Coordinates of C-alpha atoms in Angstrom, one line a residue:
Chain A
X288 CA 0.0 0.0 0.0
X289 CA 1.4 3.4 -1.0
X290 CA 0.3 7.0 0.6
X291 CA -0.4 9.3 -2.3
X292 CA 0.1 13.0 -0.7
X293 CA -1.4 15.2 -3.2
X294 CA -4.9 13.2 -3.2
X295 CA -4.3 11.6 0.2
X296 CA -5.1 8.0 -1.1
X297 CA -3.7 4.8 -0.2
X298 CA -3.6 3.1 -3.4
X299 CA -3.6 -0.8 -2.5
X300 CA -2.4 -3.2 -5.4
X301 CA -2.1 -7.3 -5.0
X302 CA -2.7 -9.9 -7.3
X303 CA -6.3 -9.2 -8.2
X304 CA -5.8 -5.2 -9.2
X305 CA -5.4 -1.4 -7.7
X306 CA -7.7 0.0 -5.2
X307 CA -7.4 3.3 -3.8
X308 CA -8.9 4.3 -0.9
X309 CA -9.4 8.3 0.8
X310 CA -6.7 9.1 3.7
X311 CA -8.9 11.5 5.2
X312 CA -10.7 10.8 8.5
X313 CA -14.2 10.9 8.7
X314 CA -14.4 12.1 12.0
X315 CA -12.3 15.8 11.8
X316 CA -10.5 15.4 8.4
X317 CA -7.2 14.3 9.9
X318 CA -4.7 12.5 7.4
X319 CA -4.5 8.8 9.1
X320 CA -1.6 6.8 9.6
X321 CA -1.1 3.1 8.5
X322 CA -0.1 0.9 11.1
X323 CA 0.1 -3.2 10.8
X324 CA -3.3 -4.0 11.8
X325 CA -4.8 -0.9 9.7
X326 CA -5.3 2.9 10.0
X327 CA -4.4 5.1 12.8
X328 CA -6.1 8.8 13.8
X329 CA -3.2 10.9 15.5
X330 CA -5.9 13.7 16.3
X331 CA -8.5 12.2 18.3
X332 CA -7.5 8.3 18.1
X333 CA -10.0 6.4 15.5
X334 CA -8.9 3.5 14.4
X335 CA -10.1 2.0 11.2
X336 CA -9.4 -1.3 9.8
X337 CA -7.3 -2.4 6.5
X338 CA -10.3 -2.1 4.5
X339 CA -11.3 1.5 6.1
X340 CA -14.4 -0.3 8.6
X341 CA -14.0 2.0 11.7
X342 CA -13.3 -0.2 14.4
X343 CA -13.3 2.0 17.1
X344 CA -15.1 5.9 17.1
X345 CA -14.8 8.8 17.4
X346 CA -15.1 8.4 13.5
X347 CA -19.1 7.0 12.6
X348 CA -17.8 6.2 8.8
X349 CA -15.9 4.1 6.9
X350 CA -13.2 5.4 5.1
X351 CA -14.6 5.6 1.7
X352 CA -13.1 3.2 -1.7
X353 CA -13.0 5.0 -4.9
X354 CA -13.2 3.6 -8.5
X355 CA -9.8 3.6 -10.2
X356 CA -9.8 4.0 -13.7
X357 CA -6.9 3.7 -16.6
X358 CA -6.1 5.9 -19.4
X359 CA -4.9 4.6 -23.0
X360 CA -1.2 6.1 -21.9
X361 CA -0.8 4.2 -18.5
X362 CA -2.2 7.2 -16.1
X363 CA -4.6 5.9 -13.4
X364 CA -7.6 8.2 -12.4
X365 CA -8.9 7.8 -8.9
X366 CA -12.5 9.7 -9.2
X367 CA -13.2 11.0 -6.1
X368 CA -16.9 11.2 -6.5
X369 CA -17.6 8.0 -7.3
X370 CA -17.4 5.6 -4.1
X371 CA -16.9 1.7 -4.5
X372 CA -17.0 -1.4 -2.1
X373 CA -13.6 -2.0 -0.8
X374 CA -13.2 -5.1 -3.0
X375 CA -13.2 -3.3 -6.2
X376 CA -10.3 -3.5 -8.1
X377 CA -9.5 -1.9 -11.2
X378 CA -7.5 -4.9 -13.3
X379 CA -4.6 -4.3 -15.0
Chain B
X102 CA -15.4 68.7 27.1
X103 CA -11.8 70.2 28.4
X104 CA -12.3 72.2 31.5
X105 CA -12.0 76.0 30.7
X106 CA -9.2 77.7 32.2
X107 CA -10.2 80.6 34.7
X108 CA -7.1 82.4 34.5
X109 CA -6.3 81.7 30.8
X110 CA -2.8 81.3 31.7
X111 CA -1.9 77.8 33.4
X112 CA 0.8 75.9 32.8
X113 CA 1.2 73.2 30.3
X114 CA 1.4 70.7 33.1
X115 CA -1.5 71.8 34.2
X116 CA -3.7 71.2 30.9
X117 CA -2.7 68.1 30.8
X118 CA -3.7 66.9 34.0
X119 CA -7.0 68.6 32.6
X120 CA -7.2 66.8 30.0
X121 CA -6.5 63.5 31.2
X122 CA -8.6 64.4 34.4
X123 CA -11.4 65.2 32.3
X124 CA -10.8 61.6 29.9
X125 CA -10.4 59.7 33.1
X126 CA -13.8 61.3 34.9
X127 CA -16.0 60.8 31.6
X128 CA -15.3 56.4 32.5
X129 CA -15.3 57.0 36.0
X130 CA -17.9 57.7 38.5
X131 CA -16.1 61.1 40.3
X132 CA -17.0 59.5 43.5
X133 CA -16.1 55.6 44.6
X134 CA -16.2 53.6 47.7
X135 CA -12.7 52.5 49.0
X136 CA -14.0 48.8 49.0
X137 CA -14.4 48.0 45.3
X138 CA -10.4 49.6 45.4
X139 CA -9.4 46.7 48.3
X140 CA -7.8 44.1 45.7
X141 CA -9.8 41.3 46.8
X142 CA -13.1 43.2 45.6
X143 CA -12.2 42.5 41.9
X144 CA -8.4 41.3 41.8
X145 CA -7.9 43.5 39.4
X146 CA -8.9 41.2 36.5
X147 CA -11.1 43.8 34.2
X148 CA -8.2 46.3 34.2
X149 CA -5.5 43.3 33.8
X150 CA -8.0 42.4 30.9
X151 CA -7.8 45.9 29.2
X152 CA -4.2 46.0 29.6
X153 CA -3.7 42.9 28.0
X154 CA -5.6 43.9 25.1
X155 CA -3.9 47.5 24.7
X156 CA -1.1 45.1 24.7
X157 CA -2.1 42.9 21.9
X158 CA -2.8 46.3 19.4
X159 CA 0.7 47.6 19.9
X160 CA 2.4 44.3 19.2
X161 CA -0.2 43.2 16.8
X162 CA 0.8 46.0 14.9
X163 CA 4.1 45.8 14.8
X164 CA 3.5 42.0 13.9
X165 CA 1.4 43.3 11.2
X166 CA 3.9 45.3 9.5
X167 CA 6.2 42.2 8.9
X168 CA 3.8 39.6 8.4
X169 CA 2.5 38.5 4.9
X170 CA -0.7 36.8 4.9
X171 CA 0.3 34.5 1.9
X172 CA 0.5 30.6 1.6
X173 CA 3.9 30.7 0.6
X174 CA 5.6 33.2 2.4
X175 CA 3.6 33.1 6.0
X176 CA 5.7 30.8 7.9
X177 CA 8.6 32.7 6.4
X178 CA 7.5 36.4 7.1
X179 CA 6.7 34.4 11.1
X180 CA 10.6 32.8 10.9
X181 CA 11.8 36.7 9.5
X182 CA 10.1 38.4 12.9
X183 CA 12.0 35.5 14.8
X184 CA 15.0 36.0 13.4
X185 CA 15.7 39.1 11.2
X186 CA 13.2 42.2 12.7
X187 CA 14.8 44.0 15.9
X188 CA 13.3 43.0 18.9
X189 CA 11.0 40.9 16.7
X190 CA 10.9 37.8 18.5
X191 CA 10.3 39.2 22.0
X192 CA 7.5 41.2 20.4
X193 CA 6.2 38.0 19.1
X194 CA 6.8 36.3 22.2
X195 CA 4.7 39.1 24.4
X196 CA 1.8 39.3 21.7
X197 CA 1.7 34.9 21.9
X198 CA 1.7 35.0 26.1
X199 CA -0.4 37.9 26.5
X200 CA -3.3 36.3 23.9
X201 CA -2.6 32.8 27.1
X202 CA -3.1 35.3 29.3
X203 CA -6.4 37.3 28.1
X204 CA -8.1 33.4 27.7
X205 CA -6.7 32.9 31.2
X206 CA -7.8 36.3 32.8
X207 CA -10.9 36.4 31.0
X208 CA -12.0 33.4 32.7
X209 CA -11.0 34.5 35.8
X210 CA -13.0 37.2 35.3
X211 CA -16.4 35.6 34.7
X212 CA -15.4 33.3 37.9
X213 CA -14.9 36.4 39.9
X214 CA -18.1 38.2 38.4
X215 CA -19.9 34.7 38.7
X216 CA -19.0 34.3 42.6
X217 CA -19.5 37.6 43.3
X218 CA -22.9 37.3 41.8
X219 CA -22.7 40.8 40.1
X220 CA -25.4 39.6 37.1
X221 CA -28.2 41.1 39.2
X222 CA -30.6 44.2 38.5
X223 CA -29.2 46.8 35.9
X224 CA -25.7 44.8 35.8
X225 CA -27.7 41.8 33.3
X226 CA -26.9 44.0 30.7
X227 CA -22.8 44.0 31.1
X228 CA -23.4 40.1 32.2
X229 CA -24.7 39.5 28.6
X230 CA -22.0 41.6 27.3
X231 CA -18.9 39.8 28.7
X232 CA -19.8 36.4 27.9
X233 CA -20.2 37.8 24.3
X234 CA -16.6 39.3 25.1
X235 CA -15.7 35.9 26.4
X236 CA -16.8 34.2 22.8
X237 CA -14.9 37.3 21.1
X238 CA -11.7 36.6 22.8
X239 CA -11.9 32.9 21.9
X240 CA -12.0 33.6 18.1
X241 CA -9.5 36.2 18.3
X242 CA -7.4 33.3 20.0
X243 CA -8.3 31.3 17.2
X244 CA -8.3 33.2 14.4
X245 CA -4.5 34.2 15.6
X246 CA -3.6 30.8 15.1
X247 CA -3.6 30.0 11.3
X248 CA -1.7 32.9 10.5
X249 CA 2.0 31.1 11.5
X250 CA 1.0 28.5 8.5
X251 CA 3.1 26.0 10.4
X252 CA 1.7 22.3 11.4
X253 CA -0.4 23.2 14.6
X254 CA -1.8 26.5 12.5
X255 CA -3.2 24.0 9.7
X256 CA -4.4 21.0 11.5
X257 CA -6.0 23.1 14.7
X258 CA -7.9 24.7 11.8
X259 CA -8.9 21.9 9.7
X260 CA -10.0 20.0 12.9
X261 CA -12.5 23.4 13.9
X262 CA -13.8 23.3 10.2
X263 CA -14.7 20.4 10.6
X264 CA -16.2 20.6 14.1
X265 CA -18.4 23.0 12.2
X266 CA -19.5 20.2 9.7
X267 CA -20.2 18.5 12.4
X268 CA -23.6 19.3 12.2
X269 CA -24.3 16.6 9.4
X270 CA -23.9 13.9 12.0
X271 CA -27.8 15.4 12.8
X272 CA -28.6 16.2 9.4
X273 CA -27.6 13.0 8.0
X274 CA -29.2 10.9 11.1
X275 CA -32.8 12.7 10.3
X276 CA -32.0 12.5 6.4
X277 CA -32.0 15.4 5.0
X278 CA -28.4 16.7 4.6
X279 CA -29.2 16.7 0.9
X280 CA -31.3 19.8 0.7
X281 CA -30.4 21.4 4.2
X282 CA -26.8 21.3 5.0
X283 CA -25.8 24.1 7.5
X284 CA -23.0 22.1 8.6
X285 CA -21.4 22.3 5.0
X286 CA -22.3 26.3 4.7
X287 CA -20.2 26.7 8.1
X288 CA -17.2 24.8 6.9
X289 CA -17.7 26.9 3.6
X290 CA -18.1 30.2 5.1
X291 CA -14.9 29.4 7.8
X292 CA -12.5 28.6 4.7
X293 CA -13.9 29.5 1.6
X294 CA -13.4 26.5 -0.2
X295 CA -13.6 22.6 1.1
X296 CA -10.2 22.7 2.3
X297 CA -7.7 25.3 4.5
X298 CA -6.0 26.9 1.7
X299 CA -5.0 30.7 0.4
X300 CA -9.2 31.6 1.1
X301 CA -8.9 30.4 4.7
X302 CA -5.6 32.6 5.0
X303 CA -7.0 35.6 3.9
X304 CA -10.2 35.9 5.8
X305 CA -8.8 35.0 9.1
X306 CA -6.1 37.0 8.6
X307 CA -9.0 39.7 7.9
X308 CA -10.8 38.8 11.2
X309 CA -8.0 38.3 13.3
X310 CA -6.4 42.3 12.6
X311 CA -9.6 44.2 11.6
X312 CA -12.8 42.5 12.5
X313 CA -12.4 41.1 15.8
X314 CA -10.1 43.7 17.1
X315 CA -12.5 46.2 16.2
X316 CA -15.6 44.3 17.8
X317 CA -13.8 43.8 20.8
X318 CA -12.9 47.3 21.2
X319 CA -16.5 48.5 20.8
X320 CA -17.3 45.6 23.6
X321 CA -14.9 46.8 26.2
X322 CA -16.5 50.7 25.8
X323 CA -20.0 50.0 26.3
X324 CA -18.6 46.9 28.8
X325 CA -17.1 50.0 30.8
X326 CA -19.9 53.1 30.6
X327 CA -22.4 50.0 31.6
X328 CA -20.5 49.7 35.3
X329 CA -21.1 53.3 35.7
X330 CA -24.3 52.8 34.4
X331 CA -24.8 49.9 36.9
X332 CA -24.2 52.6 40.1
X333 CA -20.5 51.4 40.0
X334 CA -18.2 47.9 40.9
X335 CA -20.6 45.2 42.8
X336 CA -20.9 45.3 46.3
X337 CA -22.8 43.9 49.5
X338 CA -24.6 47.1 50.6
X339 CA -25.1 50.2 48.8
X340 CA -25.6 52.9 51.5
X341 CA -26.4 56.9 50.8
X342 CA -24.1 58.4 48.2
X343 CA -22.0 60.0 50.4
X344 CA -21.4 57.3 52.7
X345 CA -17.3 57.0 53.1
X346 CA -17.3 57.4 49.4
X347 CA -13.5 59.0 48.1
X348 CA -13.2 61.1 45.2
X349 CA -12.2 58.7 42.1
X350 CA -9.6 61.2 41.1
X351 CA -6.3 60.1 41.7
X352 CA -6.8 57.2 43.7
X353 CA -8.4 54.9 41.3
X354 CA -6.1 56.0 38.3
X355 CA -3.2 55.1 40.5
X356 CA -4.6 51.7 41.8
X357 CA -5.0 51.4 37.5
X358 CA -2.1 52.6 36.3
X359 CA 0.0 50.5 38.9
X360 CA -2.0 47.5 37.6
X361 CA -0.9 48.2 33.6
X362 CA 3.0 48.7 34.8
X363 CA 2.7 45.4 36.6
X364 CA 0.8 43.9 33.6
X365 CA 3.6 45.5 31.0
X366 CA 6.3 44.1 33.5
X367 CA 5.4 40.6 34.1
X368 CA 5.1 40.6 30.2
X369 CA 8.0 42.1 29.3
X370 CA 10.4 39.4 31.3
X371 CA 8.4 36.6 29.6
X372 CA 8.5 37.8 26.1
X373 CA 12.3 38.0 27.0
X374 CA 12.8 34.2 28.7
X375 CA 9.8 32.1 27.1
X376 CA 10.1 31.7 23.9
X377 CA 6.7 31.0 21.8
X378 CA 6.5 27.9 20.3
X379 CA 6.5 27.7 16.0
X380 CA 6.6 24.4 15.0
X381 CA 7.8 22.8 11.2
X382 CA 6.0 24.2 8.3
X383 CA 2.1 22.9 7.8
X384 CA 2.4 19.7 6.3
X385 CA -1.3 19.2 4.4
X386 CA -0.1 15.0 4.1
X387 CA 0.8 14.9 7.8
X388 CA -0.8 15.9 10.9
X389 CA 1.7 16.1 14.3
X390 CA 1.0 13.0 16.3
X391 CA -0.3 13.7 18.5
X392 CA -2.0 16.9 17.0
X393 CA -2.9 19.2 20.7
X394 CA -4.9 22.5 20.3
X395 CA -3.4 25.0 22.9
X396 CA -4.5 24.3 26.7
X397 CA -7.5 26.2 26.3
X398 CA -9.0 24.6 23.9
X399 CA -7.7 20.9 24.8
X400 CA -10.7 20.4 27.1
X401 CA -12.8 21.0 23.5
X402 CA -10.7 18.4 21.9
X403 CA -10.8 16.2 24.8
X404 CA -14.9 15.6 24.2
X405 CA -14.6 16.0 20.8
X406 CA -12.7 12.6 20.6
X407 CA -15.8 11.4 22.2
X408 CA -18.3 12.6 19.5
X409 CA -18.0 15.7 17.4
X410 CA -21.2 17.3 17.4
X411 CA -21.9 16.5 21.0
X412 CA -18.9 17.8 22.2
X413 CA -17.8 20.5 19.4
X414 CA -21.2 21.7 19.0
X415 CA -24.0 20.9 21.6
X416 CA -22.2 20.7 25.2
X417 CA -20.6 24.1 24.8
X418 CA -23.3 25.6 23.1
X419 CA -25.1 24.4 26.4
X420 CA -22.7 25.9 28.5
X421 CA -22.8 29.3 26.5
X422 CA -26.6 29.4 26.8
X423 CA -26.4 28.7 30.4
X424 CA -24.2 31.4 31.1
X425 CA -26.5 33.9 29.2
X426 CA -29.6 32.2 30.8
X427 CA -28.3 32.9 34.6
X428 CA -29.5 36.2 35.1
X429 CA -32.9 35.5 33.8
X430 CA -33.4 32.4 35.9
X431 CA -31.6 33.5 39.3
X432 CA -33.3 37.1 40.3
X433 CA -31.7 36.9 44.0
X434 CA -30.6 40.2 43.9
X435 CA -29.7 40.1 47.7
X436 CA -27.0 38.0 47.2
X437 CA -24.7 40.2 44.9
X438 CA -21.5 41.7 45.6
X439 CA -20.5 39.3 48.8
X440 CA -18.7 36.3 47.8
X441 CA -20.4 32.9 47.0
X442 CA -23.6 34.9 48.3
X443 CA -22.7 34.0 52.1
X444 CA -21.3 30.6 53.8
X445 CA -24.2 28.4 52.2
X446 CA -23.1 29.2 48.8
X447 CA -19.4 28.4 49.5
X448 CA -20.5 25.3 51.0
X449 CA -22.5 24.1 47.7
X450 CA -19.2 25.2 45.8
X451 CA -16.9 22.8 47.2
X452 CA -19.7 20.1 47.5
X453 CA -20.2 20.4 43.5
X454 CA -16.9 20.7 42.8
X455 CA -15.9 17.4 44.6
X456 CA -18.9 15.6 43.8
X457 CA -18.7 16.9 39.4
X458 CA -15.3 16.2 39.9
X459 CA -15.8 12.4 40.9
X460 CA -18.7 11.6 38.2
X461 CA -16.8 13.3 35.4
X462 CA -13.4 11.1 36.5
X463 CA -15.9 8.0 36.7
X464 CA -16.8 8.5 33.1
X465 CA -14.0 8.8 31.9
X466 CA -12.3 5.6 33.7
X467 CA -15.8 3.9 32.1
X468 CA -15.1 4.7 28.8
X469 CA -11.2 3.5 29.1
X470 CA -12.5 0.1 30.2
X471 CA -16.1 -0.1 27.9
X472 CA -16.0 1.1 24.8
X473 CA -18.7 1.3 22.4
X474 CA -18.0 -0.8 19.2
X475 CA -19.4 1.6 16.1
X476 CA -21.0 0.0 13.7
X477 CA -20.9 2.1 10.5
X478 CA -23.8 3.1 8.5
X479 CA -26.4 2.4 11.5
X480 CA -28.4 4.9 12.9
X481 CA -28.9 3.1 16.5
X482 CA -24.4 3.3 16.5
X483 CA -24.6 7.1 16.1
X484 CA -27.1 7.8 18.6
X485 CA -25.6 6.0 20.8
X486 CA -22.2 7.3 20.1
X487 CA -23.7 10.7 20.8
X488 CA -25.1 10.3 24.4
X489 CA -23.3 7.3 26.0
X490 CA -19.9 9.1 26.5
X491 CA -18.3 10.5 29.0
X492 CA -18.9 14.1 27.8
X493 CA -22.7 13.9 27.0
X494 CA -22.9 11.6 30.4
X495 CA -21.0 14.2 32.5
X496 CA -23.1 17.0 31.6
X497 CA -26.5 15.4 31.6
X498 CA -25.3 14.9 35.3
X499 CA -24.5 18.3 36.2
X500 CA -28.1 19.1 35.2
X501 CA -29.2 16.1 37.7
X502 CA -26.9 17.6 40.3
X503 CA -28.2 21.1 39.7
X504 CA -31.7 20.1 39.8
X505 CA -31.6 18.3 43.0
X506 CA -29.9 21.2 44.8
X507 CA -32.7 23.3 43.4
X508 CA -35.4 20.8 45.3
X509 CA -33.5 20.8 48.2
X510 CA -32.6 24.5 48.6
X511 CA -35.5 26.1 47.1
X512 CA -32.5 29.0 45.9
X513 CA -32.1 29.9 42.3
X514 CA -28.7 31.4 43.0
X515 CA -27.1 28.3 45.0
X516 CA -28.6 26.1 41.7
X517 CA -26.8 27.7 39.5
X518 CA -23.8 28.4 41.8
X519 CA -23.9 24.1 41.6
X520 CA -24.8 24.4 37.9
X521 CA -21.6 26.6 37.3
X522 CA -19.3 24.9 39.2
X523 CA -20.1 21.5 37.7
X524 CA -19.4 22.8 34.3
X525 CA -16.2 24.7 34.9
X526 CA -15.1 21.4 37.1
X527 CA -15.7 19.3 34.1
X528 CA -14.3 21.4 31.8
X529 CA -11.1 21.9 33.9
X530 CA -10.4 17.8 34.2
X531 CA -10.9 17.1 30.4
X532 CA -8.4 20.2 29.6
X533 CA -6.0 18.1 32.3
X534 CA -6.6 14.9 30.7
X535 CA -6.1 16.5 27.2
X536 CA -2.9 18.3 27.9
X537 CA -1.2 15.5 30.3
X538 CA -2.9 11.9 29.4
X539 CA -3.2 11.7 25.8
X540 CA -0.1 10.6 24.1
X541 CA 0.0 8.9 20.5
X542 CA -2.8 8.5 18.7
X543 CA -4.8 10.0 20.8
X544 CA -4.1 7.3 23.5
X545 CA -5.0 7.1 27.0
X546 CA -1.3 7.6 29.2
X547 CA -0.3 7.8 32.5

């Protein structure tokens, strides 16, 4: 899994595709942190798991999957208004 | 008006103490009683309070002249004050301790005020007025914060945006965040886009040096001519005018004056010892971890990690309408101007304070040891997110406190002296457990 600043995505890629999912806490809009068992809020302690589920609050939502998309030159397009389940992959 | 001279030919000394006599006389009643002089009739805070802030203008200003309210070249300007400007860092320093200390004062002033129970009669007015004064200082606090641009500037904001959005967590429980969204206007209106950016910059910068300033300075006029109005400071009896009263004129201006050079003093050594703190540049990718708010507002934070709408939104919105409620509900006018209104009063202080104290502790230990699992997408999880925590629980037992006092003394003004005191008690602990027992990740230390 790679942190992508600009967007704040974590795009995910294993042998079925690329996923990426939103950085951005649900609860107060903190960036959180990966950590082995999943995600990590450093500004009021949610904790989401690998596939964004919030396991513990503040936070009420999941963090949110987006469809990934490819362009003819080899680009990938994350479209950030279009949410997906977190088992959608976009195959290479 | 100047006084007119008689003679037509005094001394330049002499029109100035005219002159400043005059200014001085057109605030003050010309006649006061020696006890609202004795330091423990006021400590001093409202004058403290106004020298602060005459403080904040002149540094501000100077501030101002070197600081350029741009993304790029904020922190720099901040670094070039530090570093480069004359004097700039101890300038910098005084402006940063002296904004700690007008949050600290200020709310040492509504305690004394509070106590003192000087809400009563023809004083409601000035009560009203300095909890608005109370909000002001807050977002001048607040406001001063982005303008550094470095990480604590850009996250403490982001975070208060979105404790403004907050208010979906309602709208979307009753459904109908699609057409009525006032959590999304606030967010808009506080940055002027979705995210902190250039937009946010610029009209906080706009608030903090022009808007606020200018609010609060209109405040603390009409905050003043309303004690005058008011017959004068609060105190136990108010006898015949002439009663032991002393002429205002000097005595009063000394007492003041002494008050600003102790103010400008204590100041003035820490500007030159204490450094203020300005951390890395603001990193969007990367909040500090953790990520604290200044002490004041860590108590906020502190309940916010329980729910954000209950604690960024409804609690002190609770406690705000509380404190502008109190002088409509308690009409004991006989117990103004002595403090705690008499031994019964004192007694019910230290009883809600111990007693606040406990249950607010209790809930706290509760929620370290039970937590409630969320389950995402359910309305039952949010609900229950909402009022089963140790903020919303706290409070709602305050109210239960308050309320039994109230059936047991049959006295508006000890209720809300238990009222009061339960809420500044629980605020107090969840500031101490936000500034000393939250480590990484927001986690619970010791």
């Amino acid at each position: 899994m790679t942190f992508l600043p600009e967007p704040r995505l974590y795009i995910l890629r294993d042998h079925s595709g690329i996923a990426a999912m939103s950085a951005i806490c649900t609860h107060l809009g903190c960036v959180v942190d990966k950590d082995t068992s999943g995600f990590l809020c450093p500004c009021h302690g949610s904790s989401f798991s690998i596939n964004g589920i919030v396991l513990t609050g503040p936070a009420l939502r999941n963090l949110p999957w987006y469809h990934v998309n490819g362009m003819p030159d080899g680009t990938l397009i994350a479209n950030l208004d279009k949410k997906v389940s977190p088992e959608t992959r976009f195959v290479i | 008006m100047v006084q007119q001279s008689t003679t037509g030919n005094e001394t330049l000394r002499e029109r100035i103490k005219n002159v400043s006599q005059n200014f001085f006389l057109h605030i003050h009643a010309p006649r006061i009683h020696p006890e609202v002089l004795s330091p423990q009739a006021t400590w001093g805070l409202g004058v403290i309070l106004a020298s602060l802030f005459f403080t904040q203008l002149v540094t501000g200003m100077l501030l101002m002249v070197h600081y350029t309210p741009s993304v790029e070249s904020a922190y720099f300007s901040v670094k070039e004050i530090i570093f480069y400007v004359p004097g700039g860092r101890v300038f910098r320093n005084i402006h940063r301790w002296s904004a700690h200390a007008m949050v600290f004062v200020t709310f040492l002033h509504l305690f004394r005020t509070f106590y003192k129970g000087a809400y009563y009669g023809a004083r409601r007015t000035n009560w009203v007025i300095g909890v608005v004064m109370l909000l002001v200082v807050m977002m001048m606090s607040f406001s001063g914060y982005l303008l550094p641009w470095d990480q604590l500037a850009y996250w403490a904001v982001t975070i208060g945006a979105n404790i403004a959005a907050s208010f979906r967590e309602l709208t979307d429980l009753i459904g109908i965040t699609g057409f009525f969204d006032p959590g999304g206007f606030f967010k808009r209106l506080l940055l002027g886009g979705q995210e902190v950016g250039q937009a946010t910059l610029t009209r906080f910068f706009t608030l903090h040096v022009i808007i606020l300033p200018v609010t609060l300075m209109g405040l603390i006029g009409y905050h003043f001519w309303r004690i005058r109005k008011a017959g004068g400071l609060a105190r136990k009896e108010v006898h015949s005018r002439e009663d032991h009263e002393i002429p205002a004129w000097p005595t009063a201006l000394w007492a003041e004056l002494s008050i600003f050079l102790l103010v400008a003093a204590t100041l003035l050594i820490l500007g030159l010892v204490l450094d203020a703190p300005l951390k890395i540049i603001a990193n969007t990718n990367l909040p500090e971890n953790p990520a604290k708010s200044p002490w004041y507002l860590l108590g906020i934070q502190e309940v916010v990690s329980y729910s954000a709408f209950m604690g960024g939104f409804i609690l002190p919105l609770l406690f705000l309408g509380f404190l502008f409620f109190i002088p409509w509900f308690d009409k004991e006018e006989e117990s103004g101007g002595v403090w705690f209104s008499g031994r019964a009063g004192l007694k019910i202080t230290w009883l809600s304070l111990l007693l606040c104290g406990a249950v607010t502790i209790f809930f706290v230990t509760l929620s370290l040891v039970v937590t409630i699992p969320v389950k995402p997408g359910s309305d039952l999880s949010v609900v229950l997110t909402m009022l089963l925590n140790p903020g919303t629980l706290s409070v709602a037992a305050y109210f239960i406190w308050a309320w039994i006092v109230s059936r047991y003394t049959s006295s508006r003004r000890i209720t809300v002296i238990a009222l009061f005191t339960g809420f500044m008690t629980g605020w107090t602990i969840f500031m101490i457990i936000g500034i000393w027992f939250r480590g990484e990740n927001w986690h619970f230390i010791i």
